[in-house]
Amino acid sequence: MPRGLLSCCIAGLFSLWASIAVASGPTSTIRDPLFGLSLNPDMGVLERTDPGLISRCGIGGAGSEQRSWVFAATSASDGEYLILGGLARTLHGSAAGPWIQDWQGELVRVNEHDCTVIDPPREALMYPTAASIPLTKAVIDGLAANAVYRLSSAFGSRERFVTELRQQGVYPEHAQLKPLRDAIETSTLP
């Protein structure tokens, strides 16, 4: 085997091994499903999703395990709307697969009758009338304001939250993300 090809194969195998090692080890960051912000879930301020809610909503299904957090919540006349996101892995008997990031998250509506998984939160926020359950302006604004409040609290201030959004290149500039921008700009947190 030519030396260059051997070096390439070794580098490729090392890269594959490193990505497998990272994927199977504990994950130190998660991605917020609204802004796309990477953050440490152990910051202590993020609310863990009740496992009973995950089960009730049918998130992940049989043979999977979820580590989920609530990124936003608001109430409406037809129920409570929650934006959830986190990690998932498959279970095969006593063996567990690697934790995998849930890049889109879930927007759910919970009421006394049922739990309905609507759509990925960012898509639903960008196109509220096209969501599987159309979203009202009050629900959109409530979710956006609560997300800004929760993430600002997680980072210690609105200013640090905005700095982190800009550093990670995920500040909501897109016109369809105006509710998120408005929530940041009108937040009363310092």
PDB file of C-alpha atoms in Angstrom, residues 20-149:
ATOM      1  CA  ILE A  20     -17.392   7.281  18.027  1.00  0.00           C
ATOM      2  CA  ALA A  21     -15.669   7.914  21.372  1.00  0.00           C
ATOM      3  CA  VAL A  22     -17.256  11.359  21.628  1.00  0.00           C
ATOM      4  CA  ALA A  23     -20.693  10.083  20.610  1.00  0.00           C
ATOM      5  CA  SER A  24     -20.685   7.216  23.107  1.00  0.00           C
ATOM      6  CA  GLY A  25     -19.363   9.261  26.035  1.00  0.00           C
ATOM      7  CA  PRO A  26     -21.363  11.723  28.088  1.00  0.00           C
ATOM      8  CA  THR A  27     -22.473  14.766  26.145  1.00  0.00           C
ATOM      9  CA  SER A  28     -21.475  18.063  27.724  1.00  0.00           C
ATOM     10  CA  THR A  29     -23.569  20.315  25.472  1.00  0.00           C
ATOM     11  CA  ILE A  30     -27.025  20.321  24.011  1.00  0.00           C
ATOM     12  CA  ARG A  31     -28.559  22.494  21.328  1.00  0.00           C
ATOM     13  CA  ASP A  32     -31.502  24.764  21.990  1.00  0.00           C
ATOM     14  CA  PRO A  33     -34.170  23.931  19.367  1.00  0.00           C
ATOM     15  CA  LEU A  34     -35.344  27.546  18.853  1.00  0.00           C
ATOM     16  CA  PHE A  35     -32.151  29.572  18.521  1.00  0.00           C
ATOM     17  CA  GLY A  36     -29.694  26.767  17.713  1.00  0.00           C
ATOM     18  CA  LEU A  37     -27.563  27.787  20.684  1.00  0.00           C
ATOM     19  CA  SER A  38     -25.192  25.185  22.134  1.00  0.00           C
ATOM     20  CA  LEU A  39     -25.132  25.147  25.910  1.00  0.00           C
ATOM     21  CA  ASN A  40     -24.254  23.023  28.894  1.00  0.00           C
ATOM     22  CA  PRO A  41     -27.395  21.341  30.288  1.00  0.00           C
ATOM     23  CA  ASP A  42     -25.794  21.178  33.730  1.00  0.00           C
ATOM     24  CA  MET A  43     -25.939  24.962  34.133  1.00  0.00           C
ATOM     25  CA  GLY A  44     -28.510  24.196  36.807  1.00  0.00           C
ATOM     26  CA  VAL A  45     -31.198  26.539  35.542  1.00  0.00           C
ATOM     27  CA  LEU A  46     -32.658  24.445  32.739  1.00  0.00           C
ATOM     28  CA  GLU A  47     -35.760  22.485  33.722  1.00  0.00           C
ATOM     29  CA  ARG A  48     -35.629  18.757  32.971  1.00  0.00           C
ATOM     30  CA  THR A  49     -38.644  17.390  31.136  1.00  0.00           C
ATOM     31  CA  ASP A  50     -40.778  15.098  33.273  1.00  0.00           C
ATOM     32  CA  PRO A  51     -40.236  11.518  31.997  1.00  0.00           C
ATOM     33  CA  GLY A  52     -44.000  10.951  32.377  1.00  0.00           C
ATOM     34  CA  LEU A  53     -44.634  13.754  29.887  1.00  0.00           C
ATOM     35  CA  ILE A  54     -42.160  12.259  27.418  1.00  0.00           C
ATOM     36  CA  SER A  55     -43.980   8.939  27.693  1.00  0.00           C
ATOM     37  CA  ARG A  56     -47.449  10.525  27.493  1.00  0.00           C
ATOM     38  CA  CYS A  57     -46.475  12.411  24.328  1.00  0.00           C
ATOM     39  CA  GLY A  58     -44.928   9.327  22.720  1.00  0.00           C
ATOM     40  CA  ILE A  59     -41.589  11.064  22.212  1.00  0.00           C
ATOM     41  CA  GLY A  60     -38.854   8.642  21.243  1.00  0.00           C
ATOM     42  CA  GLY A  61     -41.017   5.548  21.400  1.00  0.00           C
ATOM     43  CA  ALA A  62     -40.213   2.058  22.595  1.00  0.00           C
ATOM     44  CA  GLY A  63     -36.563   1.081  22.744  1.00  0.00           C
ATOM     45  CA  SER A  64     -35.256   4.592  23.330  1.00  0.00           C
ATOM     46  CA  GLU A  65     -34.193   6.746  26.253  1.00  0.00           C
ATOM     47  CA  GLN A  66     -34.539  10.528  26.350  1.00  0.00           C
ATOM     48  CA  ARG A  67     -32.676  13.271  28.233  1.00  0.00           C
ATOM     49  CA  SER A  68     -34.876  16.265  27.615  1.00  0.00           C
ATOM     50  CA  TRP A  69     -35.149  19.846  28.858  1.00  0.00           C
ATOM     51  CA  VAL A  70     -37.921  22.449  28.657  1.00  0.00           C
ATOM     52  CA  PHE A  71     -36.730  25.446  26.642  1.00  0.00           C
ATOM     53  CA  ALA A  72     -40.008  27.388  26.648  1.00  0.00           C
ATOM     54  CA  ALA A  73     -43.566  27.136  27.900  1.00  0.00           C
ATOM     55  CA  THR A  74     -46.746  29.174  27.598  1.00  0.00           C
ATOM     56  CA  SER A  75     -50.410  28.600  28.335  1.00  0.00           C
ATOM     57  CA  ALA A  76     -53.388  29.106  26.030  1.00  0.00           C
ATOM     58  CA  SER A  77     -57.083  28.264  26.220  1.00  0.00           C
ATOM     59  CA  ASP A  78     -56.488  24.908  24.497  1.00  0.00           C
ATOM     60  CA  GLY A  79     -53.579  23.772  26.703  1.00  0.00           C
ATOM     61  CA  GLU A  80     -49.983  24.357  27.635  1.00  0.00           C
ATOM     62  CA  TYR A  81     -47.415  24.615  24.847  1.00  0.00           C
ATOM     63  CA  LEU A  82     -43.885  23.390  25.562  1.00  0.00           C
ATOM     64  CA  ILE A  83     -40.674  23.426  23.563  1.00  0.00           C
ATOM     65  CA  LEU A  84     -38.561  20.399  24.440  1.00  0.00           C
ATOM     66  CA  GLY A  85     -35.143  19.309  23.293  1.00  0.00           C
ATOM     67  CA  GLY A  86     -32.128  17.294  24.291  1.00  0.00           C
ATOM     68  CA  LEU A  87     -30.601  13.900  23.654  1.00  0.00           C
ATOM     69  CA  ALA A  88     -31.822  10.430  22.758  1.00  0.00           C
ATOM     70  CA  ARG A  89     -30.331   6.969  22.527  1.00  0.00           C
ATOM     71  CA  THR A  90     -31.507   3.508  21.620  1.00  0.00           C
ATOM     72  CA  LEU A  91     -31.626   0.657  24.108  1.00  0.00           C
ATOM     73  CA  HIS A  92     -30.981  -2.958  23.142  1.00  0.00           C
ATOM     74  CA  GLY A  93     -31.535  -5.079  26.230  1.00  0.00           C
ATOM     75  CA  SER A  94     -28.850  -4.029  28.700  1.00  0.00           C
ATOM     76  CA  ALA A  95     -26.775  -2.251  26.026  1.00  0.00           C
ATOM     77  CA  ALA A  96     -27.359   1.413  25.299  1.00  0.00           C
ATOM     78  CA  GLY A  97     -26.369   3.207  22.122  1.00  0.00           C
ATOM     79  CA  PRO A  98     -24.583   6.576  22.085  1.00  0.00           C
ATOM     80  CA  TRP A  99     -26.429   9.749  23.062  1.00  0.00           C
ATOM     81  CA  ILE A 100     -27.454  11.609  19.911  1.00  0.00           C
ATOM     82  CA  GLN A 101     -28.431  15.269  19.774  1.00  0.00           C
ATOM     83  CA  ASP A 102     -32.055  15.980  18.909  1.00  0.00           C
ATOM     84  CA  TRP A 103     -31.359  18.898  16.548  1.00  0.00           C
ATOM     85  CA  GLN A 104     -34.979  19.883  15.998  1.00  0.00           C
ATOM     86  CA  GLY A 105     -36.655  19.286  19.347  1.00  0.00           C
ATOM     87  CA  GLU A 106     -40.409  19.051  19.795  1.00  0.00           C
ATOM     88  CA  LEU A 107     -43.221  21.538  20.214  1.00  0.00           C
ATOM     89  CA  VAL A 108     -46.016  19.871  22.161  1.00  0.00           C
ATOM     90  CA  ARG A 109     -49.452  20.914  23.352  1.00  0.00           C
ATOM     91  CA  VAL A 110     -50.610  19.325  26.598  1.00  0.00           C
ATOM     92  CA  ASN A 111     -54.112  19.501  28.034  1.00  0.00           C
ATOM     93  CA  GLU A 112     -56.363  17.308  30.194  1.00  0.00           C
ATOM     94  CA  HIS A 113     -57.274  15.158  27.163  1.00  0.00           C
ATOM     95  CA  ASP A 114     -53.992  14.509  25.412  1.00  0.00           C
ATOM     96  CA  CYS A 115     -50.488  15.484  24.448  1.00  0.00           C
ATOM     97  CA  THR A 116     -49.952  16.373  20.812  1.00  0.00           C
ATOM     98  CA  VAL A 117     -46.533  16.670  19.198  1.00  0.00           C
ATOM     99  CA  ILE A 118     -46.997  19.535  16.756  1.00  0.00           C
ATOM    100  CA  ASP A 119     -43.856  20.192  14.709  1.00  0.00           C
ATOM    101  CA  PRO A 120     -40.201  21.078  15.225  1.00  0.00           C
ATOM    102  CA  PRO A 121     -40.355  24.339  17.238  1.00  0.00           C
ATOM    103  CA  ARG A 122     -38.310  26.553  14.941  1.00  0.00           C
ATOM    104  CA  GLU A 123     -40.359  25.551  11.881  1.00  0.00           C
ATOM    105  CA  ALA A 124     -43.643  26.074  13.739  1.00  0.00           C
ATOM    106  CA  LEU A 125     -42.506  29.492  14.916  1.00  0.00           C
ATOM    107  CA  MET A 126     -41.385  30.514  11.426  1.00  0.00           C
ATOM    108  CA  TYR A 127     -44.542  29.238   9.707  1.00  0.00           C
ATOM    109  CA  PRO A 128     -47.243  29.269  12.421  1.00  0.00           C
ATOM    110  CA  THR A 129     -50.258  28.992  10.112  1.00  0.00           C
ATOM    111  CA  ALA A 130     -48.746  25.964   8.361  1.00  0.00           C
ATOM    112  CA  ALA A 131     -48.061  24.077  11.616  1.00  0.00           C
ATOM    113  CA  SER A 132     -49.987  20.835  12.154  1.00  0.00           C
ATOM    114  CA  ILE A 133     -51.849  22.777  14.853  1.00  0.00           C
ATOM    115  CA  PRO A 134     -51.797  26.413  13.708  1.00  0.00           C
ATOM    116  CA  LEU A 135     -50.269  28.708  16.301  1.00  0.00           C
ATOM    117  CA  THR A 136     -51.776  31.994  17.422  1.00  0.00           C
ATOM    118  CA  LYS A 137     -49.718  35.148  17.805  1.00  0.00           C
ATOM    119  CA  ALA A 138     -50.225  34.925  21.578  1.00  0.00           C
ATOM    120  CA  VAL A 139     -48.736  31.401  21.682  1.00  0.00           C
ATOM    121  CA  ILE A 140     -45.783  32.409  19.478  1.00  0.00           C
ATOM    122  CA  ASP A 141     -45.060  35.523  21.530  1.00  0.00           C
ATOM    123  CA  GLY A 142     -45.473  33.609  24.799  1.00  0.00           C
ATOM    124  CA  LEU A 143     -43.054  30.879  23.731  1.00  0.00           C
ATOM    125  CA  ALA A 144     -40.496  33.389  22.422  1.00  0.00           C
ATOM    126  CA  ALA A 145     -40.631  35.507  25.599  1.00  0.00           C
ATOM    127  CA  ASN A 146     -40.366  32.467  27.855  1.00  0.00           C
ATOM    128  CA  ALA A 147     -37.440  31.058  25.841  1.00  0.00           C
ATOM    129  CA  VAL A 148     -35.570  34.359  26.166  1.00  0.00           C
ATOM    130  CA  TYR A 149     -36.317  34.464  29.897  1.00  0.00           C
TER     131      TYR A 149
END
